[in-house]
Coordinates of C-alpha atoms and ligand atoms in Angstrom, one line a residue:
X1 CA -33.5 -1.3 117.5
X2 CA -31.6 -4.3 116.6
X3 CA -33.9 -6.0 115.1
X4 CA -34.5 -2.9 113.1
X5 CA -31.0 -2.7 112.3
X6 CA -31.0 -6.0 111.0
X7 CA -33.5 -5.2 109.2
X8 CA -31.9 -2.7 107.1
X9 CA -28.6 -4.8 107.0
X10 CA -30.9 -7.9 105.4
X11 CA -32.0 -4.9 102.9
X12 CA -28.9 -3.8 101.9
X13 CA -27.4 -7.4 100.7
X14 CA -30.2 -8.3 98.6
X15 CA -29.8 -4.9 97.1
X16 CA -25.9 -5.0 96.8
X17 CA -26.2 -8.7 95.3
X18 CA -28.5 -7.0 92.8
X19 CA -26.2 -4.0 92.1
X20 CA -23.5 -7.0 91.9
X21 CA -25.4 -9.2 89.8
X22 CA -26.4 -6.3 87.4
X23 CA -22.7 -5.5 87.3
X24 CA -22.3 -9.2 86.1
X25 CA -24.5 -8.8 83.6
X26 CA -23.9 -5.7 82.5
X27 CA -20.1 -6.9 82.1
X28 CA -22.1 -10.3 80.4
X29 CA -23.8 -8.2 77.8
X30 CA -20.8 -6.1 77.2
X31 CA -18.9 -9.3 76.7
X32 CA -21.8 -10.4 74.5
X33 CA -21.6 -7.4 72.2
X34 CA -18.0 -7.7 71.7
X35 CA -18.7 -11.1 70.7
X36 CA -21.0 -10.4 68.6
X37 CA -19.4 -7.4 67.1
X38 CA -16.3 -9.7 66.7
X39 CA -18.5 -12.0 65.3
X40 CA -19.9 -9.7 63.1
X41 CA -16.5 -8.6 61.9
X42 CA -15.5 -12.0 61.6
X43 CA -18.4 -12.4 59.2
X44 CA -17.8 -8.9 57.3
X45 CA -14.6 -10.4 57.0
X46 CA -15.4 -13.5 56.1
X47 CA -17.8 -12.3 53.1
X48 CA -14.9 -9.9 52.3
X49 CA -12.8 -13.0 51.9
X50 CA -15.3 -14.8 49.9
X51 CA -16.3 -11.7 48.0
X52 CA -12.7 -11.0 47.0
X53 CA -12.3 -14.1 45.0
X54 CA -14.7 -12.6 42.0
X55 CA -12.4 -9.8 42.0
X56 CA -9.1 -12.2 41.6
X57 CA -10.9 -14.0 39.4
X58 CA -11.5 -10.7 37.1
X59 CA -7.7 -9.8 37.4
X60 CA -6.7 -13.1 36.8
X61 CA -9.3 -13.2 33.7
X62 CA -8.3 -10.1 32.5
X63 CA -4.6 -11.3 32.7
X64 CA -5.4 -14.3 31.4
X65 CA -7.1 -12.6 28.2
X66 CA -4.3 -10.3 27.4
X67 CA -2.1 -12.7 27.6
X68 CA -4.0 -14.7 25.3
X69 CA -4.2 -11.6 23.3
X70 CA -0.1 -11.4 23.5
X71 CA -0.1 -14.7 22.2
X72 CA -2.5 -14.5 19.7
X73 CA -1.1 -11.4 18.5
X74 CA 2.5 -13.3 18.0
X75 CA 1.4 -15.8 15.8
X76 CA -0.6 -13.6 13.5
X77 CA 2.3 -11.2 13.2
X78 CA 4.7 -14.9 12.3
X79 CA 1.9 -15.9 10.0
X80 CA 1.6 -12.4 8.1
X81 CA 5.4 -12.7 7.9
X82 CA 5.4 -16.2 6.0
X83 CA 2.2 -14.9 4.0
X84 CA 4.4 -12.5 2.8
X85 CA 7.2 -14.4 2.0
X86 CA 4.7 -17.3 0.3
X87 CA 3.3 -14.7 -1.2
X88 CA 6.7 -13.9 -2.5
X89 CA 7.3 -17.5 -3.4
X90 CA 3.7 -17.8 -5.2
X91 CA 4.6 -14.1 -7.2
X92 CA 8.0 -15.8 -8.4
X93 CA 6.7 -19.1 -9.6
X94 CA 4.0 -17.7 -11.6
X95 CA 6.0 -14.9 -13.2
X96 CA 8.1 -18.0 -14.5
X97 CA 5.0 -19.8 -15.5
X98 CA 4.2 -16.4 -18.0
X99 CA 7.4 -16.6 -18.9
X100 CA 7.5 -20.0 -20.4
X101 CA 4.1 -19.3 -22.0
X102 CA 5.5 -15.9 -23.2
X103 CA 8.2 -18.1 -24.9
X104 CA 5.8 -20.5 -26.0
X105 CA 3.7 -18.1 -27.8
X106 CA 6.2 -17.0 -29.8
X107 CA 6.3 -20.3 -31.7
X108 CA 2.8 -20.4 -32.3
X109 CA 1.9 -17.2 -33.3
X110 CA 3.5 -17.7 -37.1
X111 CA 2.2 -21.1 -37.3
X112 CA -1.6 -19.0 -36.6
X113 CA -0.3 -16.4 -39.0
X114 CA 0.4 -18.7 -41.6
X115 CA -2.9 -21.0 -41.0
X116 CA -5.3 -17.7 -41.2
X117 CA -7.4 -17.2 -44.7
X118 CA -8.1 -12.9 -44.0
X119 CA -4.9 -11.0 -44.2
X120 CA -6.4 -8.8 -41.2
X121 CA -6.6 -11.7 -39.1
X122 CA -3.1 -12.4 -40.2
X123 CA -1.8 -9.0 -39.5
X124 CA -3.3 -9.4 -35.7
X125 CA -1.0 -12.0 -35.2
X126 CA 2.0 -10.7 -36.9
X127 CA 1.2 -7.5 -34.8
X128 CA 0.8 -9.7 -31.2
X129 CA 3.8 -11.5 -32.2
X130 CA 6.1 -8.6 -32.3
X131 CA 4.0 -7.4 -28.9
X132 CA 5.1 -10.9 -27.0
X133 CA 8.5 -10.1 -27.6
X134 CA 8.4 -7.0 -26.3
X135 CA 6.3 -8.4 -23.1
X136 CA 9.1 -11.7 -23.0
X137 CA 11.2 -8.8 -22.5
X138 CA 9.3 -6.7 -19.7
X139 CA 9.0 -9.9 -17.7
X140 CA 13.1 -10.6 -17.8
X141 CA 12.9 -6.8 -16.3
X142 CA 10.9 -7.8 -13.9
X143 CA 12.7 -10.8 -12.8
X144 CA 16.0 -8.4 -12.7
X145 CA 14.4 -5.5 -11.0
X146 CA 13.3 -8.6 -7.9
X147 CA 16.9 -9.9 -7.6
X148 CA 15.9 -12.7 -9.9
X149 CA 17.5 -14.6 -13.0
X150 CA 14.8 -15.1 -15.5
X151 CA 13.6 -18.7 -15.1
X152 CA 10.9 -20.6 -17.3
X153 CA 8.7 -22.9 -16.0
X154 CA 6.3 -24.7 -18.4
X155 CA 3.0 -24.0 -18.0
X156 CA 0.2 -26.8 -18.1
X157 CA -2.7 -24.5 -19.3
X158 CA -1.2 -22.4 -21.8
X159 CA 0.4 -26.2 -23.1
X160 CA -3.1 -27.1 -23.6
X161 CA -4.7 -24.2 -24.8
X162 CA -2.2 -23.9 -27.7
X163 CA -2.8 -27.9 -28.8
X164 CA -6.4 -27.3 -29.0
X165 CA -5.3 -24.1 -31.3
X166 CA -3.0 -26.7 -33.6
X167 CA -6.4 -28.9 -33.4
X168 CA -8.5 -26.4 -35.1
X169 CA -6.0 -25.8 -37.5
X170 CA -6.1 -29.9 -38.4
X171 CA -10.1 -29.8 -37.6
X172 CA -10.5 -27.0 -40.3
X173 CA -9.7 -26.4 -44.1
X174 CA -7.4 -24.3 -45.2
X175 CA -8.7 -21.1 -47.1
X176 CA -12.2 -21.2 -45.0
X177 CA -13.3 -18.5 -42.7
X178 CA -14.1 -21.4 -40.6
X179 CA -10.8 -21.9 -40.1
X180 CA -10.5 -18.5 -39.0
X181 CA -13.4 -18.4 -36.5
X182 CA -11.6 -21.4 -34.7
X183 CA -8.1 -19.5 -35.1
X184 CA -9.8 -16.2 -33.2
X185 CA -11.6 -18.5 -30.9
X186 CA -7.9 -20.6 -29.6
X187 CA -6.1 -17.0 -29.8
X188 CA -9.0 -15.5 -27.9
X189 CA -8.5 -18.2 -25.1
X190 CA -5.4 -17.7 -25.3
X191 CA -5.8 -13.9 -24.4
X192 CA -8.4 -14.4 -21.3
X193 CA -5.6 -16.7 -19.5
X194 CA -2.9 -14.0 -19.8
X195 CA -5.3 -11.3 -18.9
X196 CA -6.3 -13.4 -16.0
X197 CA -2.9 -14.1 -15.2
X198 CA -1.4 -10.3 -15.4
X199 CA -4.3 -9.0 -13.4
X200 CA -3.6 -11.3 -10.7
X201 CA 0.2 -10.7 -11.1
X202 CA -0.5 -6.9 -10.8
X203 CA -2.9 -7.0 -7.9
X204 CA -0.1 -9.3 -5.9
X205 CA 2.7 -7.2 -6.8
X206 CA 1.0 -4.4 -5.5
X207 CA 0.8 -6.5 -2.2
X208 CA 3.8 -7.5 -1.8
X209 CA 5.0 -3.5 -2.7
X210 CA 6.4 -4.2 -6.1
X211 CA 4.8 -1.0 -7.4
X212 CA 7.3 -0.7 -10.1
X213 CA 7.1 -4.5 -10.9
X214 CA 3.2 -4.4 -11.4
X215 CA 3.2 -0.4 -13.4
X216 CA 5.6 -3.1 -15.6
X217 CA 3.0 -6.1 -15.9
X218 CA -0.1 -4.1 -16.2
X219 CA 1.4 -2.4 -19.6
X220 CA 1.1 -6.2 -20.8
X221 CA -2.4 -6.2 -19.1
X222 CA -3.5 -3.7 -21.4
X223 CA -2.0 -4.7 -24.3
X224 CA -3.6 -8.6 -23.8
X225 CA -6.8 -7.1 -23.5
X226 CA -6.5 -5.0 -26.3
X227 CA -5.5 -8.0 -28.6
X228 CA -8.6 -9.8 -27.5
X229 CA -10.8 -6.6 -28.1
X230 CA -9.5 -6.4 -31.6
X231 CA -10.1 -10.6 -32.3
X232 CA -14.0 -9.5 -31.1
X233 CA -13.9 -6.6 -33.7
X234 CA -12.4 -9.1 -36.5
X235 CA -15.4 -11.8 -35.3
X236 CA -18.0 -9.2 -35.4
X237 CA -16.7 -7.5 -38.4
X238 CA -17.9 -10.1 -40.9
X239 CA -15.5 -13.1 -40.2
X240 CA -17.8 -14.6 -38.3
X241 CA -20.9 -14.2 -40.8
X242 CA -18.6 -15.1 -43.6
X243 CA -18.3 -18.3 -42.3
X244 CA -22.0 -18.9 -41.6
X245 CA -22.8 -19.9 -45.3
X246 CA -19.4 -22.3 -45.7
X247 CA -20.3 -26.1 -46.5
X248 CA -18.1 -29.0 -47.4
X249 CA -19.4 -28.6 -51.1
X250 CA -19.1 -24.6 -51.4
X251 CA -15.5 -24.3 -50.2
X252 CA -14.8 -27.6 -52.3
X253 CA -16.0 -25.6 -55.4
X254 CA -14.3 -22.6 -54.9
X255 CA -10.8 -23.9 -54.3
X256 CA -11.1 -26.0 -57.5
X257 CA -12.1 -22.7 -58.7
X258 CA -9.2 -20.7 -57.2
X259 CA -7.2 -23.9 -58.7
X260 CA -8.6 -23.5 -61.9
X261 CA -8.3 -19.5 -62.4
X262 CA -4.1 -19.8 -61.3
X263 CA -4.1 -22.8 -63.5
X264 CA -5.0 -19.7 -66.7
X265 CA -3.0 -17.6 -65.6
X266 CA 0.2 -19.8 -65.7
X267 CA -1.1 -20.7 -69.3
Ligands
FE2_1 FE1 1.2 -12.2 -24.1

């Protein structure tokens, strides 16, 4: 009996130990998983971290950019201030630099007048004479209607254009169609750098939101390009082929010939 009941008490420890040590590690593994699982959140955690940079990088980027945009915008909004009021500045100076040649022109004009040989070419500068006073006074409107006291300032080209017109004059004989060919050719230079000068003139005043100002300038447009359509006609009309069959000799002859006809008369 008692050795039987020993026996079962010897059975019953190893088999409590067991139950004990499955307890262990059943409480081992449990303390395992939570590791792990901590572990693991740790990681998710972690990657979160490291994945959340990207995403404050794009913010910051995106702050970054419209901030950069903010400031890009400011200076373009400064600069199309200034371009305006350069723009302003350029409109002014060259309506002074017209003005001045305006001016100019009005000396010249009867000195070409009085050096053309056909009385129509004659008559298209008395006629463009009486039109540049008219335009000398649609620029000092101009001026006025801007705020501005008329001002000339001399201009360079129109200068030199107008020398290589007295040129011609000295270059050519008096009485010849030559003559007038290079007095249609210097007026007709002339013409192109106004009408190149009032275009541009009307195009900027239009920019600047001078409506009235350019309505006023583009009348002289149109009356520059019609002077320089009629010295094409005058050209093409015969002043032009006239001229083709002038030599020194011919031209020599007929004067003494002009000479000698008033010469009878006065007899
Ligand atoms: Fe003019």
């Amino acid at each position: 009996m008692r050795s039987t009941s020993s026996g079962k008490k010897k059975s019953a420890r190893p088999a409590a130990r067991s139950a004990k040590a499955a307890t262990k590690k059943a409480a081992a593994k449990k303390t395992a998983n939570k590791k792990t699982a901590s572990k693991k959140s740790v990681a998710k955690k972690t990657v979160a971290k490291k994945a959340a940079p990207p995403a404050r990088k794009a913010a910051v980027t995106k702050k970054k950019a419209a901030s950069s945009r903010s400031q890009a915008a400011a200076p373009r909004t400064a600069k199309k201030i200034n371009k305006e009021y350069l723009l302003q500045d350029l409109f002014f100076n060259e309506l002074k630099d017209v003005y001045w040649a305006e001016k100019h022109l009005t000396k010249v004009l009867p000195k070409m007048e009085k050096a053309a040989t056909s009385d129509k070419l004659k008559k298209a500068f008395a006629t463009h004479l009486q039109q540049t006073m008219g335009q000398i006074k649609r620029l000092e409107q101009a001026f006025e209607m801007l705020g501005e006291k008329a001002q000339a300032k001399k201009c360079d080209a129109m200068a030199g254009i107008t020398r290589e017109g007295d040129e011609i004059i000295s270059d050519t004989k008096k009485g010849t169609e030559t003559r007038d060919v290079g007095l249609i050719l210097a007026a007709q230079k002339v013409e192109h750098y106004e009408i190149a000068t009032y275009g541009s003139l009307v195009t900027i005043a239009h920019t600047i939101n001078k409506r009235d100002v350019a309505n006023l300038l583009a009348q002289t447009l149109k009356e520059e390009k019609e002077t320089d359509a009629l010295l094409t006609e005058l050209a093409t009309s015969g002043v032009n082929e006239d001229a083709t069959g002038e030599t020194e000799d011919n031209t020599e002859k007929e004067s003494e010939g002009i000479m000698a006809s008033i010469g009878e008369m006065l007899q």
